C-alpha angles and dihedrals in degrees: 000000000000106000101181118049117196117279114215118213125225095272092047092051092048090054091047093049092049090051095047092048094058115115092231095045111144142139087284090064088080089078094060110130094224090062093062095096089051091049090049088054091050091050094048092050098051095042093051121117095253097046116039098339093212091305124133110234093219108043092019092221114153105220097187092218139088095204112144094229091061100048133053126195100244124217101202092202098040113252088228087064098043117012093182091064089058092105099028106128093218089053094054134082139126122264133179114264096249093052091045092049092047092049091044110148097333116148107254100172129093116236095335126134099211098147094108143101090227117111112251138169114267112249103250100186126092090222090066092068132074095210141037105297110213092221102037107034135065103230094212091058089064107027141036114208101216092182121357111248092010121050128028124180118198117222096184140021087263090056091049091049090051091053091052099040094048095034094234090172087069092093097062091040089053091051092047094239111166123232090247092053092044093050092047092052091047091053091051093048094044090050091053090048090050092051091051096042116104098185108092096209093050090047090053090050092050092048090050090052091048090052093048092047092048091053090048090052093048093050092046093051092046091052096045 
């Protein structure tokens, strides 16, 4: 979870206000050349050691680089849906390019009509979002990373939505790992996690997932 959103200084805020007050202000305004120093500041803040530390908030991969071709400034609620959240600190973070491209302009809010140019208050509650919000949700409450950059196991509907929205199954598809192999490796890793887990409720949850996955594997093998 990102605990320190960017704080804009007086000059930054003046520039933002001038941009947002333009008659032709839209999601396309983000590409304006004069905003580049502000975007560089946003990127530097979220990549810093004490904020994201070069780690994507969706796949959690640490890319150990600040190269611009690796990272995208991420608008959590897409700017095409809500232009006036374009500079909202709680709507900003850095994500890896593949996660950002997979998420694209998908709707990630629950029951909110944000597709408007009208100024609105940013939804500040986790419950307003379908997926793991980088500022409002503890990632580990919703997802188990079985193997970073390979297998992700959703613990909650938010975790499952994050897998779908950010296409976190792309890693095993890219490597050509079959469903049978993937499920077997998940069972092994979840079993290890269960053995090492001290919290009884979490252990029960892991065991339940192992049982469900084992049944799924058995049915899949029987039908193949």
